[in-house]
Coordinates of C-alpha atoms in Angstrom, one line a residue:
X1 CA 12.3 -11.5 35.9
X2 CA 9.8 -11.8 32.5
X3 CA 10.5 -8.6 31.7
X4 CA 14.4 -8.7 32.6
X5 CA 13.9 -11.6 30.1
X6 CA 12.4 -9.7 27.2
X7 CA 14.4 -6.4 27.5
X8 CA 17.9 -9.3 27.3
X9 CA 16.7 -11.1 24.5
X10 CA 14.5 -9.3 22.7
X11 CA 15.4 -9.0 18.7
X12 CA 17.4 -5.5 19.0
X13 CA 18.0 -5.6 14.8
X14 CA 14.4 -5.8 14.4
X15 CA 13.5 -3.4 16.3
X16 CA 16.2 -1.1 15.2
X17 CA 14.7 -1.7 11.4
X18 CA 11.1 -1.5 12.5
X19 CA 12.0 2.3 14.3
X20 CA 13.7 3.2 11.1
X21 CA 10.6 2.1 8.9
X22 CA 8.0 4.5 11.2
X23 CA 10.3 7.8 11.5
X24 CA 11.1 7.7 7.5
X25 CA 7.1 6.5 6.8
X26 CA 6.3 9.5 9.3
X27 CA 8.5 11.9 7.6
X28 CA 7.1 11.3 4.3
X29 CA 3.8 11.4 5.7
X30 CA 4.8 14.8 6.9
X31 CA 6.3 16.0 3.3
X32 CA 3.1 14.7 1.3
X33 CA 0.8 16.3 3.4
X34 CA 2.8 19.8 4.9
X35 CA 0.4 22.3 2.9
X36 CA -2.9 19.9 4.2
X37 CA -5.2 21.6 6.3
X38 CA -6.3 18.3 7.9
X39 CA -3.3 17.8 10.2
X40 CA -2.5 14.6 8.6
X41 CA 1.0 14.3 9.8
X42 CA 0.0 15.4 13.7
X43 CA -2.3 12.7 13.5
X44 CA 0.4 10.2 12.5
X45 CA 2.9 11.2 15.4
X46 CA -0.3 11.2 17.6
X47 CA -0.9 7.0 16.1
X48 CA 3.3 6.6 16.8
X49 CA 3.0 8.0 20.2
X50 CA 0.2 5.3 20.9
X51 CA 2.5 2.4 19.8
X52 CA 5.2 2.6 23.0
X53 CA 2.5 1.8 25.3
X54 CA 0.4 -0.7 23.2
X55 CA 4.3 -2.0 22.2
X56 CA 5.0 -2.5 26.1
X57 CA 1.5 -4.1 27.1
X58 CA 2.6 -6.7 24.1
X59 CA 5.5 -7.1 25.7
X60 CA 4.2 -7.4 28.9
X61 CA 2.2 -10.0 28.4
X62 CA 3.1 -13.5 28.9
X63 CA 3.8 -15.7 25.7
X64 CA 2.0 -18.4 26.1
X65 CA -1.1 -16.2 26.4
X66 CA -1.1 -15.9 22.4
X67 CA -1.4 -19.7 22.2
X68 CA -3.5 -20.7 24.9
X69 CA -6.0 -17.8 23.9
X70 CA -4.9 -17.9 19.8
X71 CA -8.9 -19.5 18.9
X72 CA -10.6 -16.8 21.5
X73 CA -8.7 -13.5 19.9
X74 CA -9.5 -15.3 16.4
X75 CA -13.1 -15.4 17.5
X76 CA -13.4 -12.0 19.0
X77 CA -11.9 -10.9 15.8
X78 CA -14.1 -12.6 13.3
X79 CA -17.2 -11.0 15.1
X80 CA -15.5 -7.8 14.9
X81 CA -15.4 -7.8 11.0
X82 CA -18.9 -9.0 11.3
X83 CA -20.3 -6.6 12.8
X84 CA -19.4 -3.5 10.4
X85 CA -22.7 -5.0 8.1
X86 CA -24.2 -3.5 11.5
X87 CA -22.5 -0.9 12.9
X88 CA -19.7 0.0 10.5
X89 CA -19.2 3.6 8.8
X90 CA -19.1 3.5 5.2
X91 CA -16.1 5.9 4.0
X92 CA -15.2 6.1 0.1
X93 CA -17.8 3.2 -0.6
X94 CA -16.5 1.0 1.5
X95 CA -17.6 -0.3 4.5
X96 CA -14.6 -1.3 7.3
X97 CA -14.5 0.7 9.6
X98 CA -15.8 1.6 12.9
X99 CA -16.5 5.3 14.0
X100 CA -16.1 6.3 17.3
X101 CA -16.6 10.5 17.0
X102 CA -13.9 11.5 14.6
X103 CA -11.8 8.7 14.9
X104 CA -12.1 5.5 13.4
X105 CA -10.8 1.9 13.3
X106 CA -10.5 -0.9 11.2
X107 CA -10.8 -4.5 12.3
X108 CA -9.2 -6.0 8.8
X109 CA -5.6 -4.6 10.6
X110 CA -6.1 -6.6 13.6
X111 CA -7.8 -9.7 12.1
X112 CA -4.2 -10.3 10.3
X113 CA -2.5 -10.8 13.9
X114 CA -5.5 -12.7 14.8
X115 CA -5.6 -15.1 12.1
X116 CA -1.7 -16.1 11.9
X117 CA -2.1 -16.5 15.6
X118 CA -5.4 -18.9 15.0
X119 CA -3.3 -20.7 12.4
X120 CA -0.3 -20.9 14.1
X121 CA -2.1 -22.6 16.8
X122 CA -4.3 -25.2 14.6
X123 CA -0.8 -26.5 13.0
X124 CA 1.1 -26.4 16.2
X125 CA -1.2 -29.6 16.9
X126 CA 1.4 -32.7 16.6
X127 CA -1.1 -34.6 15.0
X128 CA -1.7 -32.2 12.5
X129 CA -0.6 -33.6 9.0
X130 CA -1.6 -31.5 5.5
X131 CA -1.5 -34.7 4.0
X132 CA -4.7 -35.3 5.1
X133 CA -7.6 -33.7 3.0
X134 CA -9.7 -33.0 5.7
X135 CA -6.7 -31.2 7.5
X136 CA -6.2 -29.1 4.5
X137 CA -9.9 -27.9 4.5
X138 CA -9.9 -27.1 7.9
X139 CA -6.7 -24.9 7.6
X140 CA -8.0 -23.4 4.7
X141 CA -10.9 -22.6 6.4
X142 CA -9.7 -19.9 9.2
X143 CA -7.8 -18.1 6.2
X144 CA -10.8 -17.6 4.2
X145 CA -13.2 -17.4 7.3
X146 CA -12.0 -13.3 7.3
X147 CA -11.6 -13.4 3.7
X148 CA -15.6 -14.3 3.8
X149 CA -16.2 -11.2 5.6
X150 CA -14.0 -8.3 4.2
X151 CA -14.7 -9.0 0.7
X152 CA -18.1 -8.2 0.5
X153 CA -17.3 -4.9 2.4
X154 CA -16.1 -4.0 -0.5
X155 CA -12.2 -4.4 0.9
X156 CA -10.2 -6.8 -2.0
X157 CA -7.1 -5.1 -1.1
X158 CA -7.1 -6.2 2.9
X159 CA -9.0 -9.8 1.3
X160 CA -5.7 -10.4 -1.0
X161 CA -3.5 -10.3 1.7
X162 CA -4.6 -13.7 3.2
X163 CA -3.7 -15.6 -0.1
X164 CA -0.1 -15.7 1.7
X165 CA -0.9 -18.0 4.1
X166 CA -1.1 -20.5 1.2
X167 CA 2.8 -20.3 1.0
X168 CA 2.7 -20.6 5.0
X169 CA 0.9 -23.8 4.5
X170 CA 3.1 -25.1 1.9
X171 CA 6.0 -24.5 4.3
X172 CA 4.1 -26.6 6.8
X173 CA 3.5 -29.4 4.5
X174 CA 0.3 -28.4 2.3
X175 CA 0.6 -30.3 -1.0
X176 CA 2.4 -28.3 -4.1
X177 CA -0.1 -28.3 -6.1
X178 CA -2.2 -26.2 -4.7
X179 CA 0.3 -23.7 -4.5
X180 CA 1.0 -24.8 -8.8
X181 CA -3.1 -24.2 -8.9
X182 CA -3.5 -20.8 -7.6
X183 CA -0.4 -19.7 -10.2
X184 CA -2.2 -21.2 -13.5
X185 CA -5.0 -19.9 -12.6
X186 CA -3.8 -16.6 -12.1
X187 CA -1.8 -17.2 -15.8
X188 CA -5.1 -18.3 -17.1
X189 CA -7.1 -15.5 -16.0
X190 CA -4.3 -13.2 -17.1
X191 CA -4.1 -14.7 -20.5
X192 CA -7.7 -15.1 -21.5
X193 CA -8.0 -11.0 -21.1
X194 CA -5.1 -10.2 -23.3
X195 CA -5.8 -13.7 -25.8
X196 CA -8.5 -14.8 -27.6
X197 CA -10.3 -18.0 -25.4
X198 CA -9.4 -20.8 -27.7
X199 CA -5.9 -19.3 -28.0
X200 CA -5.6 -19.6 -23.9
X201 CA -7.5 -23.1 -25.0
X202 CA -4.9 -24.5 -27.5
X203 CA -1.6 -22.9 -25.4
X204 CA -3.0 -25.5 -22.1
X205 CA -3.6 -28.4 -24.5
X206 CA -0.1 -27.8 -25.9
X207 CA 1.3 -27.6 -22.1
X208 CA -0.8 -30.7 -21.5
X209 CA 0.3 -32.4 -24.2
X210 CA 4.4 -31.8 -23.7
X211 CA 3.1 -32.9 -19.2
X212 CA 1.9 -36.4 -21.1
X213 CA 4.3 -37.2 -23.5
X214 CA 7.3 -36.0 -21.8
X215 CA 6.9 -35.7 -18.6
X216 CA 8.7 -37.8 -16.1
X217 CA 7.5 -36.8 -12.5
X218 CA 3.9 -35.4 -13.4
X219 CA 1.2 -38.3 -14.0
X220 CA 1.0 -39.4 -17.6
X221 CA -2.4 -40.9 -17.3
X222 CA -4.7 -39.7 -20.4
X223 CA -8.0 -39.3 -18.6
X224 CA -6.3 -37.2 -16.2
X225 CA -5.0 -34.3 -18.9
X226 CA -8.4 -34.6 -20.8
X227 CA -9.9 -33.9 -17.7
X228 CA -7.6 -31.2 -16.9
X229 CA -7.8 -29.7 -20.1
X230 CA -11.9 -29.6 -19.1
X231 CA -11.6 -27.8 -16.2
X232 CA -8.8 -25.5 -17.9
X233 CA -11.4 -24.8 -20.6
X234 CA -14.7 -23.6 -18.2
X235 CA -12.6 -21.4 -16.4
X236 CA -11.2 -19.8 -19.2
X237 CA -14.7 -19.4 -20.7
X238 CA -15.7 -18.3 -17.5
X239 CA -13.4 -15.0 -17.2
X240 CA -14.9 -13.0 -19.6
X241 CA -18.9 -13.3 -17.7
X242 CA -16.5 -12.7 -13.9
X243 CA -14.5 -10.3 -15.3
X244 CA -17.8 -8.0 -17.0
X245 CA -20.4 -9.0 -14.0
X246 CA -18.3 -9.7 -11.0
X247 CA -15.8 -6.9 -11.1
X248 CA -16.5 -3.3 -10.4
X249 CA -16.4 -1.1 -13.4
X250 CA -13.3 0.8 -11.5
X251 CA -11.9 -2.7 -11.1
X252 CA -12.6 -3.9 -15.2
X253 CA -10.7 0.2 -15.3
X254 CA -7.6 -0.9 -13.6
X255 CA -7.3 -4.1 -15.6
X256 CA -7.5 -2.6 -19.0
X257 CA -5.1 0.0 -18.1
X258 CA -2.5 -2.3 -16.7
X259 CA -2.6 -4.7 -19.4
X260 CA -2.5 -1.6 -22.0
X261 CA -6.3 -2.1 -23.6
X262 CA -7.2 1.1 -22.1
X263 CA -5.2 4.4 -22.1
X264 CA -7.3 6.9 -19.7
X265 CA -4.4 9.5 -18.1
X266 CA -6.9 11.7 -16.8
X267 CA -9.4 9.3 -15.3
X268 CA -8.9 6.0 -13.8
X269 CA -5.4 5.8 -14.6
X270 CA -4.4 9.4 -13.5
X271 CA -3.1 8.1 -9.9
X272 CA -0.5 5.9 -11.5
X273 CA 0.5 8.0 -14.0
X274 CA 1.5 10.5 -11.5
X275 CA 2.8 8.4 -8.9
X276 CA 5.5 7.3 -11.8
X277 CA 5.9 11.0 -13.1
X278 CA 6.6 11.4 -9.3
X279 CA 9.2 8.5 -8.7
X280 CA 11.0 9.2 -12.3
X281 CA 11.8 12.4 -11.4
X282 CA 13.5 11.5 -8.5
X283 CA 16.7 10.2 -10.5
X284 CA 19.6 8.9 -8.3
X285 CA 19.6 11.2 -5.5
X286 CA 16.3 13.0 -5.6
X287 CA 14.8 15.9 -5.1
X288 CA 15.5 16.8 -1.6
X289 CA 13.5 16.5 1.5
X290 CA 10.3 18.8 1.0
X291 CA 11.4 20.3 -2.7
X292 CA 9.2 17.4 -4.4
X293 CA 7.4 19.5 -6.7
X294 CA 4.7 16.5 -8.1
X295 CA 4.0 16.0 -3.7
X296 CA 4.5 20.1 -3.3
X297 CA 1.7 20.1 -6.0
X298 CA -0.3 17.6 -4.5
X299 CA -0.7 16.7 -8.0
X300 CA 0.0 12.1 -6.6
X301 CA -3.9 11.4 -4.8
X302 CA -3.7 9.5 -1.5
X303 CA -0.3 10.3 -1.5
X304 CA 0.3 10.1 2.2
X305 CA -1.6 6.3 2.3
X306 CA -1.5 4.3 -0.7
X307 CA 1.1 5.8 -2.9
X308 CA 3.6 7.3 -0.3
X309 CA 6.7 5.6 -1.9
X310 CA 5.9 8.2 -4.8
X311 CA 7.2 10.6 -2.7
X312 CA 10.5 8.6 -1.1
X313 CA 11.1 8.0 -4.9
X314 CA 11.1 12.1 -5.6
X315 CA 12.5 13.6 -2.8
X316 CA 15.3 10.5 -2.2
X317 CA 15.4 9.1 -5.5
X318 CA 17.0 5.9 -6.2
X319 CA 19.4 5.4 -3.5
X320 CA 16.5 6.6 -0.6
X321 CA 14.8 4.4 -2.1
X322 CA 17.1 1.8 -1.9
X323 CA 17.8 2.4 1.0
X324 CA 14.1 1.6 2.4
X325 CA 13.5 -1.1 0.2
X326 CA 16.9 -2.9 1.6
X327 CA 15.3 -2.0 5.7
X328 CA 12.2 -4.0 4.2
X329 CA 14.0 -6.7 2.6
X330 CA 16.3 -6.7 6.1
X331 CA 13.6 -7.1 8.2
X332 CA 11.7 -9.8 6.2
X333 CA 14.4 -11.8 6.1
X334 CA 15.7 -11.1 10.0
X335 CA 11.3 -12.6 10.7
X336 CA 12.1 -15.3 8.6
X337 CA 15.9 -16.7 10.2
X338 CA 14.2 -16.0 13.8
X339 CA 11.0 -18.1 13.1
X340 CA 13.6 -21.2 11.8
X341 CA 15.2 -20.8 15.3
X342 CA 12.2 -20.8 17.3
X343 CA 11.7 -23.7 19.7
X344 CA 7.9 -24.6 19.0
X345 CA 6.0 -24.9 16.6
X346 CA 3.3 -22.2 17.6
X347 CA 6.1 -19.6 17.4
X348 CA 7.9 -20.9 14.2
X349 CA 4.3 -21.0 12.1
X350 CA 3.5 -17.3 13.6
X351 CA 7.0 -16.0 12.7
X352 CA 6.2 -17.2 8.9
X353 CA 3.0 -15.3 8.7
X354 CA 4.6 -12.3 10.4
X355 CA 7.1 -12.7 7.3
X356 CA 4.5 -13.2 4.6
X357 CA 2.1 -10.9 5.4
X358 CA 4.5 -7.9 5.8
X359 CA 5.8 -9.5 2.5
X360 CA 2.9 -9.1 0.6
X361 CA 2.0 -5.3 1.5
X362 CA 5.2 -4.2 0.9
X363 CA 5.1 -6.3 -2.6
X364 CA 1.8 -5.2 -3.7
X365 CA 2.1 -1.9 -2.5
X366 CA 5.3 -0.8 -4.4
X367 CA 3.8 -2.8 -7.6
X368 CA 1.1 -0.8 -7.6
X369 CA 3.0 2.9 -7.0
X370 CA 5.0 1.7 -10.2
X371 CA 2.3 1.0 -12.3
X372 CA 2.7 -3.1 -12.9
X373 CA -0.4 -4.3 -10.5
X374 CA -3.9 -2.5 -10.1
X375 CA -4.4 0.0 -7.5
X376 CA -6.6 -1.8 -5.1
X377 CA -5.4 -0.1 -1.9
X378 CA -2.7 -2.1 -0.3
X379 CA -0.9 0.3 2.4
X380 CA 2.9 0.0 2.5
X381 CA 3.5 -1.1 6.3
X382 CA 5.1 1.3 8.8
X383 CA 4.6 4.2 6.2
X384 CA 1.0 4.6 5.3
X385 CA -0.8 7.0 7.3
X386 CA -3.0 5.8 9.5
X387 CA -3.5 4.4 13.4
X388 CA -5.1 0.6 12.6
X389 CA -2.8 -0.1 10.1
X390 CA 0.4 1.4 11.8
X391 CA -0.8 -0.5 15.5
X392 CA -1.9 -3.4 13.2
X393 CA 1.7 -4.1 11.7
X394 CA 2.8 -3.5 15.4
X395 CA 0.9 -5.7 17.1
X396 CA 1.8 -8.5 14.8
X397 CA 5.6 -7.7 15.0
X398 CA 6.1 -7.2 18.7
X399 CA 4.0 -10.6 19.3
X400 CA 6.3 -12.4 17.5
X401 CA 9.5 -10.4 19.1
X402 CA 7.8 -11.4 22.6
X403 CA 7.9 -15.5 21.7
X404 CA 11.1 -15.3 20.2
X405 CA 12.7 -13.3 23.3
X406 CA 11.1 -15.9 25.7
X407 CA 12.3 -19.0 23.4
X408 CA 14.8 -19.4 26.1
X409 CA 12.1 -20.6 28.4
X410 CA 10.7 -22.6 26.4
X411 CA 12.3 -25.3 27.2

């Protein structure tokens, strides 16, 4: 009768869009890597063939399982990303993934399910209000709980994905400005690489200054903006020693190049280079499937994982690309209208981080391909090559599609 349930109300548009996104991600996983001799695109229909079963025993399982076992899967997931500083396989410099003969896995794609769910359940508490300080921290603290863990493998790509949950939070009540924080000091770090310090300096006393004098809803108490303009001050100075002895010299690379202080085509900033030769040439219509001549050429690297919009931009051109962008857009918006209908809370605060986080790969990941964010290997989901990532995105889809089919019950 469950499952009678499910196949009647299950989310058929989302589906439909997430089947689109695979085929067209496997298709261009095929193009980008036809003349490889690793079998790159068998593997991938191999990974989709896994999904129907691991989509059914999603399915299959009851709804309230998610909740009722949300802090036990966040657990078993946590311990999971710990233990790669054991056990894990270090590919590329970086250590996430377990290897199990010749095929490996990586926890970070999972520990995204596991954490919204973890989330979900902590604010699905009625007597949770983020009004309360000590509410806030505790939030806070199963986002950056995973966060802890996968940045020091080195993995800031998987680690920036969790900075979406902030936006969750607000949505649930979390003060503005913490959301207004993490934007200056983005601004601020920004700024201080391109400016001169004191310049960075005097533009936050002037903002300060207009907040005080003319400000109407923001507090107009002195202390307050001296103190402010304090704190603005040590962080500013502070960027230049983070950015020189914190970052990777690849990372310091990246940086330079995207805020024009370094030009380096044939180094560091070869990949983005070619990935928007590889998209400009694609013009309205494209090239045609297969006749890319920058993929043919192999001439994009990581084409069939990181940068495989280069080659929907070449071979489909504007309008393919259009096209996936809109089946995207379609489906983030199709999470987000079926999480405001939900009946609980557990299932409306899951459906938001479903939303953002799909949000945010797709976001970063096309950024990057165009060359206006640093290439700090984002996957686009659905498309990238690759089994965790492709059952990752899966498994935090079809949980969601399994609450929202058995909202009827809920009652």
């Amino acid at each position: 009768m469950k499952n009678q349930s499910v196949k009647n109300n299950i989310d058929w548009i989302s589906v439909f869009i997430y089947i689109s996104l695979v085929i067209l991600g496997w298709l261009n996983i095929y193009s980008s890597s036809l003349l490889s001799t690793e079998g790159t695109y068998q593997k991938q229909l191999i990974f989709i063939g896994c999904t129907i079963p691991l989509i059914f025993v999603v399915l299959f399982v009851d709804g309230k399982f998610y909740e009722k076992y949300a802090s036990i899967i966040f657990g078993v997931s946590l311990l999971s990303l710990a233990g790669l500083f054991l056990f894990g396989k270090t590919i590329a410099g970086q250590r996430c993934w377990y290897a199990i003969g010749s095929f490996t896995l990586q926890p970070s794609e999972f520990a995204k399910a596991a954490t919204s769910l973890a989330l979900a359940k902590y604010l699905s508490d009625s007597q949770i209000n983020l009004k309360d300080v000590n509410r806030q921290i505790q939030a806070l603290a199963i986002v950056f709980l995973p966060v802890i863990l996968i940045l020091p493998q080195p993995d800031p790509g998987s680690a920036l994905i969790y900075s979406i949950f902030i936006i969750v939070l607000y949505r649930e009540g979390l003060p503005s400005w913490y959301v207004l924080t993490g934007f200056i000091t983005i601004l601020l770090f920004v700024l201080t690489l391109v400016l001169e310090p004191w310049v960075v300096i005097l533009l936050a006393a002037l903002v300060l200054a207009v907040i005080h004098f003319k400000g109407r809803v923001v507090d107009r108490n002195l202390l307050m903006s001296g103190i402010l303009l304090v704190i603005a001050s040590a962080f500013v100075f502070s960027v230049d020693y983070v950015f020189d002895h914190v970052f990777k010299q690849h990372h310091r690379d990246r940086f330079n190049i995207l805020l024009g202080k370094t030009v380096d085509m044939k180094g560091i900033g070869y990949n983005t280079n070619q990935s928007e030769i590889a998209i400009g040439s694609g013009g309205w219509i494209g090239k045609g499937f297969l006749q890319g001549t920058q993929t043919k050429g192999g001439f994009v690297p990581e084409q069939h994982t990181d940068y495989i919009f280069t080659t929907v931009g070449e071979e489909w051109g504007f309008v393919g690309s259009f096209v996936v962008i809109a089946l995207f857009v379609g489906l983030f918006l199709r999470v987000i209208y079926l999480a405001e209908r939900q009946k609980t809370k557990f299932s409306r605060v899951y459906g938001y981080c479903v939303a953002g986080i799909l949000f945010i790969h797709f976001f970063v990941n096309i950024a990057m391909v165009i060359g206006i964010f640093p290439t700090i290997g984002v996957p686009l989901p659905f498309f990238s090559y690759g089994g965790s990532g492709l059952w990752g995105f899966t498994i935090l889809l079809f949980i969601f599609l399994k609450m929202d089919a058995n909202k009827v019950n809920e009652w």
